[in-house]
Every structure is written in structure tokens, then in C-alpha cells.
XYZ file of C-alpha atoms in Angstrom:
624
model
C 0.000 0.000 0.000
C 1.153 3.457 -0.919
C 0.206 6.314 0.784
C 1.390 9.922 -0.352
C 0.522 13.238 2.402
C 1.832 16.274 3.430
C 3.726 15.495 6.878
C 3.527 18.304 9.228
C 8.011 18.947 9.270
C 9.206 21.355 12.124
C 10.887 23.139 9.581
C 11.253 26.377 11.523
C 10.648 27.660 14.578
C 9.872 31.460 14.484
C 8.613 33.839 17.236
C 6.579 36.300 14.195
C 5.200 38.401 16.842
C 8.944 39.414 18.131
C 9.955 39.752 14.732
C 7.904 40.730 12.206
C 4.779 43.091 12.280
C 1.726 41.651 11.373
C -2.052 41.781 10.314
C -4.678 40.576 11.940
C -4.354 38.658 15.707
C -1.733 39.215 17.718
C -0.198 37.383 19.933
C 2.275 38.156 23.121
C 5.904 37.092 22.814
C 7.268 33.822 23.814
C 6.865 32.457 27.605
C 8.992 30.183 29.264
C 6.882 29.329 32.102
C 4.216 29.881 30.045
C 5.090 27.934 27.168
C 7.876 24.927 28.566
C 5.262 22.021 29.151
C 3.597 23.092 26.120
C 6.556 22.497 23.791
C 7.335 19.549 25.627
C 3.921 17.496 25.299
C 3.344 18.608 21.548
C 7.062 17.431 20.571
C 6.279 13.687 22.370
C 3.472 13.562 20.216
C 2.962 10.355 18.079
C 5.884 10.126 15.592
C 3.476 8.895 12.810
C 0.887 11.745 13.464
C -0.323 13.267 10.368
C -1.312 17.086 11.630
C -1.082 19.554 9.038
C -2.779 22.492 7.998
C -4.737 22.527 4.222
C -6.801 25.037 1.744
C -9.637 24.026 0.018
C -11.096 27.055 -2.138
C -10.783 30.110 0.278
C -11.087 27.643 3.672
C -8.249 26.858 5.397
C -8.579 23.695 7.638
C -6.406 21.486 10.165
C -6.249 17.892 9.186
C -5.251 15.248 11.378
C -5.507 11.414 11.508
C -5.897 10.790 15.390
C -8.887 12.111 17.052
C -7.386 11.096 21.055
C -4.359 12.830 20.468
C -6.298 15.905 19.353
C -8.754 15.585 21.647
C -6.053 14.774 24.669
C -4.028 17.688 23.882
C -6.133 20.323 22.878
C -9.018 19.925 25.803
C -7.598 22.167 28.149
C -7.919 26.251 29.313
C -6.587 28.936 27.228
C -5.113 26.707 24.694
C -5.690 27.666 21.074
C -4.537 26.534 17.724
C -3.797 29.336 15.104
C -3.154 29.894 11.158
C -0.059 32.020 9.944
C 0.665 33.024 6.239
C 2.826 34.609 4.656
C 2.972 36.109 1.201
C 5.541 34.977 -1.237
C 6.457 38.905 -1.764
C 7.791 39.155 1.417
C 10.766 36.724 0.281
C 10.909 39.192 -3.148
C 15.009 39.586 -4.370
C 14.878 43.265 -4.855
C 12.767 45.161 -1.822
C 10.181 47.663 -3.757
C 10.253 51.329 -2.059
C 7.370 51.603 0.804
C 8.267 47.988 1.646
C 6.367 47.168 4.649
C 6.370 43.464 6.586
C 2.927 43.957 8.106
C 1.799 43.875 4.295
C 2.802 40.425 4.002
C 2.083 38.488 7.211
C -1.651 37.761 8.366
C -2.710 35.612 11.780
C -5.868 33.861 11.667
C -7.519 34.323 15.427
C -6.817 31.075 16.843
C -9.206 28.882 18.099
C -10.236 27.001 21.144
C -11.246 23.350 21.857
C -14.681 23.283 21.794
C -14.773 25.269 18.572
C -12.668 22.927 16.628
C -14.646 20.410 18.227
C -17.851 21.398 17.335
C -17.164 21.703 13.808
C -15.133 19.092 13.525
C -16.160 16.520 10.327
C -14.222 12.663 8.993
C -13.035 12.757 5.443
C -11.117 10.210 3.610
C -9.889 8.601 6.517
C -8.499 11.804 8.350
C -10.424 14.311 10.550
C -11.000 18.122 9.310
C -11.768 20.877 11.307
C -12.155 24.584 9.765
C -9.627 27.294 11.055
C -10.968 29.919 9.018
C -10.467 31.907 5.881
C -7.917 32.997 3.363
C -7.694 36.985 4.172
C -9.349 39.038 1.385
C -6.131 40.206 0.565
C -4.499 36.860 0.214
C -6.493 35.467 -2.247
C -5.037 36.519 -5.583
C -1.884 35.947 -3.919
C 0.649 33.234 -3.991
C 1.484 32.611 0.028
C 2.876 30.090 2.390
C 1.151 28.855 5.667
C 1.870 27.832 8.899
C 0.215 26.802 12.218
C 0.787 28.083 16.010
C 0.074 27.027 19.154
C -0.446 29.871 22.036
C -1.642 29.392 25.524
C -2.698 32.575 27.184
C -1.829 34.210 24.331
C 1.429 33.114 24.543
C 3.204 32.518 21.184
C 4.570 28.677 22.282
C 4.852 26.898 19.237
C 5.314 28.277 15.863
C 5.968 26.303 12.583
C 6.016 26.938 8.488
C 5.252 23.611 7.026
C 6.989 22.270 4.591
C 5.705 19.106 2.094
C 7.440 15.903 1.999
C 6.166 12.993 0.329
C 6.151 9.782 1.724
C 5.606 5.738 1.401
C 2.982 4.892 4.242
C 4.322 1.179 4.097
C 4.778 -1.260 1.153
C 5.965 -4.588 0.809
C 8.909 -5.288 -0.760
C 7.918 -6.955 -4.146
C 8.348 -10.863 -4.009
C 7.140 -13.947 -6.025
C 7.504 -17.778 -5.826
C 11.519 -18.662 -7.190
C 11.198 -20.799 -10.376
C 14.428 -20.149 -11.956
C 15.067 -16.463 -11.150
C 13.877 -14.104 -8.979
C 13.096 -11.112 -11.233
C 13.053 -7.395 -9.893
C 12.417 -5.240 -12.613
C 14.713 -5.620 -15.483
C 17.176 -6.938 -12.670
C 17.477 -11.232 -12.171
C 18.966 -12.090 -9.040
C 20.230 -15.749 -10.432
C 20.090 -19.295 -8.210
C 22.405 -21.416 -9.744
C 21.068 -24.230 -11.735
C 21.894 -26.189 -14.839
C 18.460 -25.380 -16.681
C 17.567 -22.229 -18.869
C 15.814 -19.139 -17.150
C 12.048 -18.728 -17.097
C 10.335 -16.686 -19.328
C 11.070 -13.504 -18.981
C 8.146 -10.263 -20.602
C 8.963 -6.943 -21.812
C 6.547 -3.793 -21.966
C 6.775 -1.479 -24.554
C 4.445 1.517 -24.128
C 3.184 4.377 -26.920
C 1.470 7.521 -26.864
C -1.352 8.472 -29.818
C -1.806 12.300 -29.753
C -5.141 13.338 -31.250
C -6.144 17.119 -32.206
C -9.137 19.149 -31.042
C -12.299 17.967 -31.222
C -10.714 14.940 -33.845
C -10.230 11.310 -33.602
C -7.241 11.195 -36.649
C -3.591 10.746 -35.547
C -0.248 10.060 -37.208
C -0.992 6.569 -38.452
C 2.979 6.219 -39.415
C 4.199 7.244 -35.861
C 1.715 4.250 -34.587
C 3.297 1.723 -37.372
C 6.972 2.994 -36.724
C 6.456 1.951 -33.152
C 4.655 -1.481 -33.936
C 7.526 -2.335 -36.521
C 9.886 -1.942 -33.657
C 8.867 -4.359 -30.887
C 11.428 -7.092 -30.434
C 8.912 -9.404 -32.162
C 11.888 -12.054 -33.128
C 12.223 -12.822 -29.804
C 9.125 -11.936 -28.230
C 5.463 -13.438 -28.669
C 2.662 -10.272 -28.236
C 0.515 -11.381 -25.177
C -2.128 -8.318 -24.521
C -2.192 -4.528 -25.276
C -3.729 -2.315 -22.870
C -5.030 0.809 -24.392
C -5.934 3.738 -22.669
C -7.781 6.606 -24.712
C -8.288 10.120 -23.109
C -10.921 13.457 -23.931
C -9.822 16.908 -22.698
C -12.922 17.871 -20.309
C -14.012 21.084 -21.981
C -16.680 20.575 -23.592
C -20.504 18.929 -23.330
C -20.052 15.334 -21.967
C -21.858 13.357 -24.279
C -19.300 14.772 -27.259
C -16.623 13.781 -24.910
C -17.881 10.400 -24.267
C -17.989 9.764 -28.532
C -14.505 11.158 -28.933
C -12.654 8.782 -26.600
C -14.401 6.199 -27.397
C -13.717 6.620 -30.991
C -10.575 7.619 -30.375
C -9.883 4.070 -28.778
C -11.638 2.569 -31.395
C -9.962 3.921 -34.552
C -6.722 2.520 -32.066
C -8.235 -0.896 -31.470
C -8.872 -1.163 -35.444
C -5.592 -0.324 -36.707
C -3.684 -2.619 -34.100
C -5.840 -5.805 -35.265
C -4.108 -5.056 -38.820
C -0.887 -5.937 -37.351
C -1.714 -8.229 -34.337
C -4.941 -10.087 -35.311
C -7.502 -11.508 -32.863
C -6.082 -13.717 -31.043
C -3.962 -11.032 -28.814
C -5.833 -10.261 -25.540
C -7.221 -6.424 -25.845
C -8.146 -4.466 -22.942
C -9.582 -0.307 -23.844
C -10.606 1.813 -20.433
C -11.759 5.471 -21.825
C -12.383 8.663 -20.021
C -12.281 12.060 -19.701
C -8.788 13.232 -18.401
C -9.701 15.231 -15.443
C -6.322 14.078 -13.283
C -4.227 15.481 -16.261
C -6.365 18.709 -15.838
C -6.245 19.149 -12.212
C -2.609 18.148 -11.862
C -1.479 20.828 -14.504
C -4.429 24.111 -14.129
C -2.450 24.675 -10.677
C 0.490 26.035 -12.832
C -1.755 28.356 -13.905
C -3.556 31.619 -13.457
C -6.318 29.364 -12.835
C -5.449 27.297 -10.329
C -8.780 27.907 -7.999
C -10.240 25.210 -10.225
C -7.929 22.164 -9.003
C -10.227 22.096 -5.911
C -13.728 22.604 -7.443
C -15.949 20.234 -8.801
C -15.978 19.006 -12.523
C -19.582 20.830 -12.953
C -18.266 24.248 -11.786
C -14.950 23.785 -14.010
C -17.254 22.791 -16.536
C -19.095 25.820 -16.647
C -15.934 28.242 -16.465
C -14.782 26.280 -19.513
C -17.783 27.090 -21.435
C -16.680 30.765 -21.328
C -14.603 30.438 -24.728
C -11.448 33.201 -23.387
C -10.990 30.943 -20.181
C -11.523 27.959 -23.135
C -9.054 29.836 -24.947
C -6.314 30.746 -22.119
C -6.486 26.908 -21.046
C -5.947 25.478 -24.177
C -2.264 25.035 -24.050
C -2.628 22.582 -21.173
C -5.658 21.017 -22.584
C -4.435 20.259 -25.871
C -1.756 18.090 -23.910
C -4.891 15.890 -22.643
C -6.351 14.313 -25.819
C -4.440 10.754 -26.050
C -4.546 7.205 -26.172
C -1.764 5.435 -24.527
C -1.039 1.848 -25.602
C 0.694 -0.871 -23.541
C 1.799 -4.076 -25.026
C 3.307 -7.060 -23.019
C 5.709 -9.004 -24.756
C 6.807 -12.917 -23.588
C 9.569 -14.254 -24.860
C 9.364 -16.803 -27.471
C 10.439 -20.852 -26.712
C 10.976 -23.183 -29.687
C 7.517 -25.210 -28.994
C 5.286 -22.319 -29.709
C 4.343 -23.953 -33.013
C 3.168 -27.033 -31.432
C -0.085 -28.053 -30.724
C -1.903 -28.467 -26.803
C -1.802 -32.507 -27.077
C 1.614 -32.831 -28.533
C 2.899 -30.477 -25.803
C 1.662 -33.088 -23.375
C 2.909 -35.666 -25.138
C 6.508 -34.450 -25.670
C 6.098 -33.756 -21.933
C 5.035 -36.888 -20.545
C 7.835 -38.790 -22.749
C 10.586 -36.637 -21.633
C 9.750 -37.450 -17.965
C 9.455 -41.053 -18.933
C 12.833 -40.399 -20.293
C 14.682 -38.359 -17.852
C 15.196 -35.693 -20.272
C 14.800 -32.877 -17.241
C 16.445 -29.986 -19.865
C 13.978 -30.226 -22.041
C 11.091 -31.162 -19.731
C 11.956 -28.040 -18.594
C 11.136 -26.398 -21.565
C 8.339 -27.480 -22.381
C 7.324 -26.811 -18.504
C 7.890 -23.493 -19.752
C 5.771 -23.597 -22.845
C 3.024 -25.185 -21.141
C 2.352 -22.598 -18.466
C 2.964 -19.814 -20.994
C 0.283 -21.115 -23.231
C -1.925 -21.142 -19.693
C -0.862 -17.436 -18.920
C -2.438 -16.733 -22.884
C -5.942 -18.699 -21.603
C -5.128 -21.650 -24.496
C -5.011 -24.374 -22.213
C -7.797 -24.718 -18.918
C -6.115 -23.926 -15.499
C -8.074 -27.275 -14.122
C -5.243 -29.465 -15.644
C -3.210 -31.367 -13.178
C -4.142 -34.808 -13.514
C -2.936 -33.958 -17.359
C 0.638 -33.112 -15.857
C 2.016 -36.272 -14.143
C 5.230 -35.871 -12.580
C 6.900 -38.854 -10.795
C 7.394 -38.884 -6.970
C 10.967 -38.894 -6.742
C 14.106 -36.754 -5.825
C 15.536 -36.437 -9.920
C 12.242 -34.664 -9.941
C 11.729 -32.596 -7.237
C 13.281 -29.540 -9.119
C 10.251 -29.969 -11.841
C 7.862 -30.071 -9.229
C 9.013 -27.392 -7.584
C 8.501 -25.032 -10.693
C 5.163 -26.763 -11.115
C 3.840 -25.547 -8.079
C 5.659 -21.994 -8.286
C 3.817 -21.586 -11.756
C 0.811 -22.434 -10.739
C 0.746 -19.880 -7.457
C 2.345 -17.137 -9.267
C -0.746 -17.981 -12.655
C -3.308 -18.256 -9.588
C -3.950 -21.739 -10.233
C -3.608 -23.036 -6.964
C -4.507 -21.017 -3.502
C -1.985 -20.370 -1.185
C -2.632 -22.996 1.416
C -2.462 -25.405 -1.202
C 0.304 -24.171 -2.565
C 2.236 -24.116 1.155
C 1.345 -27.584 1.863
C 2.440 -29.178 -1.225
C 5.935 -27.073 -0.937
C 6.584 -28.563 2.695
C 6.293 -31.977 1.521
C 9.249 -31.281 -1.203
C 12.309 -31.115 1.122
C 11.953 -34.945 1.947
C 13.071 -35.466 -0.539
C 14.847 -32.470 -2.152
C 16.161 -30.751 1.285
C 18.859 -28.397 0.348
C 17.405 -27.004 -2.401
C 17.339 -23.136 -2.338
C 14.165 -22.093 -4.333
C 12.706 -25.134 -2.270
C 13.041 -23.413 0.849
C 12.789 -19.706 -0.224
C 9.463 -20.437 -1.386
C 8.534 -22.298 1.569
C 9.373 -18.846 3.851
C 7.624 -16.468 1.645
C 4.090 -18.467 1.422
C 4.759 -18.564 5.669
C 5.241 -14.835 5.168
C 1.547 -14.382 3.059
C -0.126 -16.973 5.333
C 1.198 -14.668 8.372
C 0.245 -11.934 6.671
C -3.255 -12.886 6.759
C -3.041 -13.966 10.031
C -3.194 -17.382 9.855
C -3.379 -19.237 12.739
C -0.893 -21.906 11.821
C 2.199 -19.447 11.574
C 3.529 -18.307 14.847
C 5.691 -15.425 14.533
C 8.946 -17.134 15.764
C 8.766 -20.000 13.330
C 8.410 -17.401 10.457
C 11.666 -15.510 12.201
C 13.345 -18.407 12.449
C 12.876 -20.066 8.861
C 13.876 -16.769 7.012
C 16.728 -16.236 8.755
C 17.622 -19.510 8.301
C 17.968 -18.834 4.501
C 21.362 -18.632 4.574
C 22.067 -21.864 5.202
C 20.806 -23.344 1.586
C 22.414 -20.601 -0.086
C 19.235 -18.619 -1.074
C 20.725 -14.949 -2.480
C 21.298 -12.455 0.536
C 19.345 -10.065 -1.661
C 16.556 -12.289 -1.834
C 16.285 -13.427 1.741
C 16.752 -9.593 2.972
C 13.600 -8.466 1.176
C 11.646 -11.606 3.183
C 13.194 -10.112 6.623
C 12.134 -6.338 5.815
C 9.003 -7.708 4.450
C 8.591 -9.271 7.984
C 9.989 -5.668 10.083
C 7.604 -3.658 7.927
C 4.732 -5.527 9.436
C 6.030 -5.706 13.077
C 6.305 -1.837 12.884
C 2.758 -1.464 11.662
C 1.596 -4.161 14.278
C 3.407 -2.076 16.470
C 1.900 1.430 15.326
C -1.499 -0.201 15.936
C -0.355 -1.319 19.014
C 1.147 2.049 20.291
C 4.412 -0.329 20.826
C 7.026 2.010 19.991
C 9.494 -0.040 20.995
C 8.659 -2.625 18.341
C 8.658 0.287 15.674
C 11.689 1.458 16.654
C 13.700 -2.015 16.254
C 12.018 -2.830 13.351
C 12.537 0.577 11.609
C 16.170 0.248 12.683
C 16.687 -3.723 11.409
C 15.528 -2.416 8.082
C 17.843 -0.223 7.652
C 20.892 -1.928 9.229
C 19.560 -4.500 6.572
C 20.144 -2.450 3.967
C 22.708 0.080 4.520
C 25.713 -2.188 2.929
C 23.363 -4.086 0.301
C 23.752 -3.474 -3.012
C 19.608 -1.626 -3.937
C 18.570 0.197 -6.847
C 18.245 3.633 -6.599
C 14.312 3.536 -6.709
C 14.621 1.115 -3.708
C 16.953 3.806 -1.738
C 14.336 6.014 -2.197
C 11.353 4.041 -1.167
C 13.121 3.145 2.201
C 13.786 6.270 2.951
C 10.526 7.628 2.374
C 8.960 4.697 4.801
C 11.346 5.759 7.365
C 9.735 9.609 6.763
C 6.011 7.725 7.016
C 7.073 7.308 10.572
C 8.993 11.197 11.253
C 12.169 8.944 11.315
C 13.825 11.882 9.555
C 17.456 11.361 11.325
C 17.111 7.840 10.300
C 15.796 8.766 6.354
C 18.656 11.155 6.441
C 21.514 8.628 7.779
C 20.189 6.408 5.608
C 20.467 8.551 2.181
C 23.139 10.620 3.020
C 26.154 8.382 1.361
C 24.226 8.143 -1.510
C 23.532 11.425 -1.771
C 27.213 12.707 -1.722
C 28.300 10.808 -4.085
C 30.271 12.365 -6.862
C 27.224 11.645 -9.262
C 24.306 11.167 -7.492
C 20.997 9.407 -8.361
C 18.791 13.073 -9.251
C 15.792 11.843 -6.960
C 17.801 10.794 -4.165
C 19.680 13.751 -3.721
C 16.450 16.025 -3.960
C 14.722 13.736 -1.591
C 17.467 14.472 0.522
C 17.569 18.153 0.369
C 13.513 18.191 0.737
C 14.025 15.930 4.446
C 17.238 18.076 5.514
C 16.803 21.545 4.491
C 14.897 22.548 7.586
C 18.180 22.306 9.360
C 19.317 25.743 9.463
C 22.979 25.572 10.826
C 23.527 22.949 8.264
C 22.634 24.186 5.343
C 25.357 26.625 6.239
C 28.238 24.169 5.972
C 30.479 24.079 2.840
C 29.081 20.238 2.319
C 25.340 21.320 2.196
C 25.932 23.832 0.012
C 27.981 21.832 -2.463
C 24.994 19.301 -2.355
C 22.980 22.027 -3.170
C 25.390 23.243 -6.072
C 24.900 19.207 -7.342
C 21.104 19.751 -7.351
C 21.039 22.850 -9.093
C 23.395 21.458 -12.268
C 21.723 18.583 -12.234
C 18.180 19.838 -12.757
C 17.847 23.789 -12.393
C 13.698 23.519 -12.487
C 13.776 21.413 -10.208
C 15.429 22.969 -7.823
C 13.879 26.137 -8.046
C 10.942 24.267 -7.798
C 11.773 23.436 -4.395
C 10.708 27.185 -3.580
C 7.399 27.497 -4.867
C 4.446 28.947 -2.420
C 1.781 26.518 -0.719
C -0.866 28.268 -2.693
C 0.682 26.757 -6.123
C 1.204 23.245 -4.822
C 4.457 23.884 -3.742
C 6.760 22.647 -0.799
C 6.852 25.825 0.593
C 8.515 29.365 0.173
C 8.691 29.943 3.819
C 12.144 28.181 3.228
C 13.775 31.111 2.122
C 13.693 32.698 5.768
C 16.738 30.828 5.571
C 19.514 33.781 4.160
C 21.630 31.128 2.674
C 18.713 29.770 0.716
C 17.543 32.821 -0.171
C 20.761 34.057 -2.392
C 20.738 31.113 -3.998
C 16.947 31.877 -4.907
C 18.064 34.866 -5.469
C 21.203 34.600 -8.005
C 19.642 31.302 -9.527
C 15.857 31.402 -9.482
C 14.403 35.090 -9.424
């Protein structure tokens, strides 16, 4: 499961009624005795608390996933929660004459309790209470905002917020070993004397279509379809996906993309026939348009509905103005899965079986094997019935435990057999094939599923104890590793649920001491590091990604992951290192990083980071 939100970073900590005049409520400068306990109970809040402030339209409301902890902390005396903002002019490189701060800052009156309480509402899983509402003269402005917590009017607790996307929790990918155990274009390889599985390809296309039209560049389409790796490939299915741009009346928006995906469909049969599994899903592309009206003028419309942008798009200069976004959203996206070719293709369902059966008979295991292969590949393409095993004897012996095992891998991984089945027939295999390492690996990853769905029969020890175990059959590090983080990922959930925080804490920190000497792919990096973020482990996101981010070349979303979970830090982003990561960032991808800077109101991460002087030049010399 992925989950994406914006995580509520103590990015900095500023006392604006001290320092900068403002609009609006004011509050009274900081309190120690006021303020101490304060601090100290909101900073031993949960670490996985989602608490962050959000605009929808011209309300601004604070959105939070536990209800006790709210409830808990807030229900006392002369405790409020306030709104901040900020205008993005305030952080402007050259200061206009009659430059005044109180222009640029406004404070929402904060709010007790009972108030939030009262108006409190559940949405999407979260909680939402109103604050109140963008200032009249904030709201053709691009600004950043904050929250703060007073008590007796006391300024205590005072934050800009700062978006950082992060993984929720996901399993590490995993499927039964036949041959190979395939990540990607990556195969992790268990040594055997037979040929790899059959591996697929996807090749992917885009069909651009004008206004109001359903003709394309017909050559484009054949240039790409001449190209697949057809030599060595068999087509399996296409997958095509045709689009409408959402101005417009409905109903002629409905008959474009379905014509669109039919004048698509038509030409692809020319090359691929019938007998290629076709899948079409049409629609009007309202997550292109909301995604990319924010980078414009008209961004108010990413948060109303599709009847009220419908009826701004009927006025033909707002029609007209939109068009260069909207003429990017009329396409039909095709995705074809390739398998790769075996030299049986050309024979028939019964003389597969009967090559099959006679190589057993004859102890030809190489090319049983491939056959093995052909068979289940013909099953994957729906040619041959997945109620078949009587029709695939394979004798009860050791010589033939390795078949069987790939039997029973196909068969879980094609969904012809349930897990349970599946797990009992594996544990009867190392009688009489017991050091073999797909044998076992498969064994502890249907113990991992089965535990996963809580099954009764798998105590947590004996799943502990088998995986780690591994080693000793010479299952893959790599391989074994993603069982064991697949296993800590669930103990620190369990333990989240739980409010164990011991049990996240050691499992958070066994993942990474898992993986902070194996040899990942960059994507993985990244995906660790943003689960570590899912739980506010930002020391341990950062420890983790930091040699990888100062390398001499860097992966490009690594190192701006980096920057976006460091650069709250304000000594050190001051330090020669920091800056010459930031000097990396900017080469490599000079949007990008200005992107870093762009307002709240736009989408952005957050402007308010260029309080920070040494951020600010930059901004400054680079961005402006």
C-alpha cells in the first residue's frame, strides 16, 4: 500500500510576533513558564501523526488522523490553535520602495477546543476541522502557511510547514523462485543447470489526437509497432488507454474517446490479429487537468468540482487561455506485453503433453523443462484450462523434485492453486529435495503471506526463524533480505497499531541496518527512505540517504529527496558540504530545484524556506 501526504516537518521555529509586524491577531511574545510544558507534550506527540494544515477554495482547515491525540491535547484552558501566512512577496530579491512586513504576514484568530470540536467533520480517513479563511487580501496571492500554538496568548509553538512525500508502508515486491527471482529488469540468479524462465517486456506508446478529432499520425503508430522485439518476443495483450480533454458537453466527450480508442483498437488488429488479448478503459482526463491548471492563473479550479470547471470552460477566453494545457490531454496510450518466445510455440496443446510426458518417462529434465515453460505460458495466454493437473504427471521422486518445484511456483504465481495449497504441497518437497534453495525460499515467503493474513498456523517465531535460516541453503542475501524487511515492515505497523514504539523502533532500525551495505537500486533507496519519513524517522531517512547522496554523481531523486528531508536544518545548510549538495542539485536539474521554492498556494513545498539567508541568495542569483 502506498500512501502519499503532506507530513507536518518542524521546519522552523519562528517567534513572528517578536519579529515581524503583522495583520490581523496578535499574539504576546514567547513564555517560558508559560510555554515549557507546552513544547514539551506537543514534541512527544505520536511520531506517525499526520497534523497539518490545508486550503480548500478560500477555507483553510487542520487535518489530522488521530482524534485522542487531538482531543487529549487540545481539551484544556486557554489553549488555542492558530493559522499564519505569509505572502511569497515578502521573500521578493529586490525590496520595492514603501516595503512594509505587516503587508505580508496575516494571523488567523486562533481557536479554542470546543470550537474545533464542534465543527469538527471525517473525510477520507483523516479528521478536518475549519480554522478559518484565506484573508481578502491573500487570495489573488501566492502565500505560504503555517500553524501556532499559544496558551494565554502566549506565542509557544510556531511552525512553516513544509511538504514531503512519503511511502505509508509497502511490501517489498516478491514472487515464488522458479528459476530467477526477477526485480524489474534486474534477475537475481540461483544457480542451476536449466535455462531461465520466461522472462516479458513492456513497450508503451502515446497516440496524440487534435481538437475535437479522432485522426492521428498513423505512421508514428506503425513505426512503433515495426519496432517491438517481435523475433524474440510473442505479443501477449495490449492495454489501451484513450483520453478526452474535459471542456466541452459530456456526451461529445464520451464519442470522442471512445472513438478515439476505437480507430486505435482497429488499426492494431491489422498488425496483431484476434487472437492477442485487448483491454480499452476510456475517459475524460480530469487528473491530467487538475494536476497541470495549478500552474496556472487558474489554479482555484484544481479544488472545485468538474460541474463548476465545466461551466468556467464554457466561457470560450478561459476555453481559450487553457488550451495550451488542454491540448496536452487528448491521447490514447497503448501498452503491449511481450513474452519471450520458446521453440515449442508452433506445437499443438496434445503434442505439448505428449513431448512432456515422454521426456519425464525419459529423464530428459532440460527439455522437460522447456516445455514446462511452454506449457504454463500457453496457460498465462488462456489456451489451455487452469483445471489441468491430472494432465501433468510428474513422478514422486528426488531427480524430480526440481520440476515439481517449478510446477507448483507456476501455478501460485498464474493463480492456479490457492496459497494454502500451494504451502502444503511445498513442505512436503524437502523430503526429498532438502537443500534445495528455491525449495526453501518459497517455503518462507508463502509462511510470510499466510502470516500476513493472520493465519493461525504461523507463529511469529517460526516465520523468524525459517527466514533467517535462509542462509544456510544458499538462497541470495538479496533475496532473503527483502523476506526479513518484508517481515519488520509488518512488526512496525503491528506495532503502530499497538502504540508499541518499541517494536517500531527495532524494526525501523533492522531495516535499515539491513540495507545500509546491500547493493539496492536507486528507486529502492528512495522508497526506504521515504517509509522511514512515514514514521517522522527523519534522522534515520537522512543517515540512511546521506552516502548516496554525496556521491560524486548522485541518483537526481535521491539527492532532492534528501535536500527536501534536511533543508529545515538551518545551521547545516550553512556548511560548505550542504551547500555543495545544493550546487549538485542545481546542475543537475535547475527547475527542479527552483521548484523546491514554490508557495503553498501553487502546490508547492513551501517558500517559507527562504527565511533561511543562505537559501535565499541562492533563490536569489539562480531562481528570481
Amino acid at each position: 500500500m502506498k500512501k502519499y501526504l503532506i507530513t507536518a516537518f518542524l521546519f522552523l521555529v519562528i517567534k513572528t510576533s517578536s519579529v515581524f509586524p503583522q495583520s490581523g491577531y496578535s499574539y504576546r511574545e514567547y513564555s517560558r513558564d508559560r510555554c515549557l510544558e507546552i513544547e514539551r507534550e506537543f514534541n512527544r506527540r505520536p511520531d506517525e501523526l499526520s497534523f497539518f494544515p490545508e486550503v480548500k477554495g478560500n477555507t483553510i482547515y487542520m487535518v489530522f488522523d488521530n482524534k485522542e491525540w487531538f482531543d487529549n491535547f487540545f481539551d484544556r484552558p486557554f489553549l488555542r490553535l492558530g493559522i499564519k501566512l505569509v505572502a511569497s512577496e515578502y521573500f521578493t530579491c529586490e525590496l520595492f520602495p514603501g516595503f512594509t512586513p505587516d503587508d505580508y504576514f496575516y494571523y488567523l484568530p486562533p481557536l479554542q477546543y470546543s470550537t474545533m470540536k464542534e465543527n469538527m467533520f471525517e473525510s477520507d480517513g483523516t479528521y478536518k476541522t475549519p480554522m478559518g479563511v484565506v484573508p481578502h487580501g491573500f487570495i489573488n496571492r501566492d502565500y505560504d502557511y503555517g500553524m501556532i500554538i499559544s496558551y494565554w496568548r502566549r506565542e509557544c509553538s510556531a511552525n512553516w510547514m513544509r511538504a514531503v512525500k512519503v511511502h505509508e508502508w509497502e511490501f517489498m515486491e516478491n514472487a515464488l523462485l522458479v528459476d530467477s527471482l526477477v526485480y524489474h529488469d534486474d534477475i537475481i540468479k540461483i544457480e542451476t543447470d536449466t535455462l531461465p524462465v520466461v522472462t516479458t517486456k513492456k513497450k508503451s506508446f502515446k497516440v496524440n489526437f487534435p481538437k475535437d478529432e479522432t485522426t492521428y499520425d498513423k505512421n508514428a503508430l506503425h513505426s512503433f509497432i515495426l519496432n517491438l522485439p517481435t523475433d524474440n518476443y510473442n505479443v501477449m495483450d495490449i492495454n489501451i488507454l484513450a483520453y478526452a480533454s474535459v471542456e466541452g458537453p459530456e456526451e461529445r466527450n464520451v464519442e470522442l474517446y471512445e472513438k478515439r480508442a476505437e480507430v486505435v483498437y482497429k488499426e492494431l488488429m491489422k498488425f496483431f490479429g484476434e487472437n492477442i488479448i485487448y483491454q480499452c478503459i476510456v475517459e475524460e482526463n480530469w487528473d491530467a487537468f487538475y494536476a497541470d491548471v495549478t500552474k496556472t492563473e487558474y489554479r482555484y479550479l484544481s479544488s472545485e468540482s468538474k460541474e463548476t470547471v465545466r461551466e468556467y470552460l464554457s466561457d470560450e477566453i478561459t476555453k481559450e487561455e487553457l488550451e495550451p494545457i488542454l491540448e496536452n490531454h487528448r491521447y490514447a496510450t497503448i501498452d503491449v506485453t511481450l513474452y519471450k518466445k520458446l521453440h515449442v510455440k508452433e506445437s499443438s496443446v496434445s503434442e505439448l503433453f505428449g513431448f512432456y510426458s515422454d521426456l519425464l518417462e525419459n529423464k530428459d529434465l532440460e527439455n522437460a523443462l522447456k516445455i514446462q515453460d511452454e506449457i504454463f505460458y500457453r496457460v498465462k495466454n488462456e489456451d489451455i484450462a487452469v483445471d489441468f493437473p491430472a494432465e501433468l504427471p510428474i513422478p514422486d521422486s528426488k531427480e524430480f523434485s526440481y520440476v515439481m518445484s517449478r510446477d507448483y511456483s507456476y501455478r501460485y504465481n498464474m493463480g492456479v492453486t490457492d496459497i494454502k495449497e500451494t504451502y502444503k504441497l511445498f513442505k512436503e518437497l524437502p523430503e526429498i529435495f532438502p537443500d534445495c534453495p528455491i525449495v526453501r525460499f518459497n517455503i518462507a515467503e508463502l509462511m510470510f503471506r499466510l502470516w500476513l493474513l493472520d493465519d493461525s498456523e504461523i507463529a511469529d517465531q517460526e516465520l523468524f526463524n525459517t527466514i533467517t535460516s535462509l542462509s544456510n541453503y544458499d538462497v541470495p542475501e538479496n533475496a532473503a533480505n527483502r523476506l526479513l524487511v518484508n517481515y519488520y515492515i509488518l512488526q512496525a505497523e503491528n506495532g503502530r497499531k499497538n502504540d508499541n514504539r518499541r517494536l517500531v523502533n527495532t524494526s525501523l532500525r533492522r531495516i535499515r541496518n539491513l540495507y545500509s551495505n546491500a547493493d539496492l537500486r536507486e528507486d529502492e533507496i528512495l522508497s526506504i527512505a521515504m517509509f522511514f519519513s512515514a514514521y517522522r524517522e527523519y534522522t534515520l531517512a537522512e543517515r540512511f540517504l546521506r552516502p548516496h547522496a554525496q556521491k560524486s554523481q548522485p541518483d537526481e531523486d535521491i539527492l532532492f529527496y534528501y535536500l527536501d528531508i534536511t533543508i529545515a536544518d538551518e545551521r547545516g545548510v550553512r556548511t560548505r558540504r550542504y551547500q555543495n549538495l545544493l550546487e549538485t542539485a542545481l546542475e543537475l536539474n535547475p527547475q527542479r530545484f527552483c521548484e523546491m521554492f514554490e508557495p503553498h498556494s501553487t502546490g508547492g513545498k513551501g517558500i517559507s524556506t527562504l527565511f533561511n539567508e543562505t537559501l535565499k541568495e541562492m533563490f536569489c542569483e539562480f531562481c528570481d
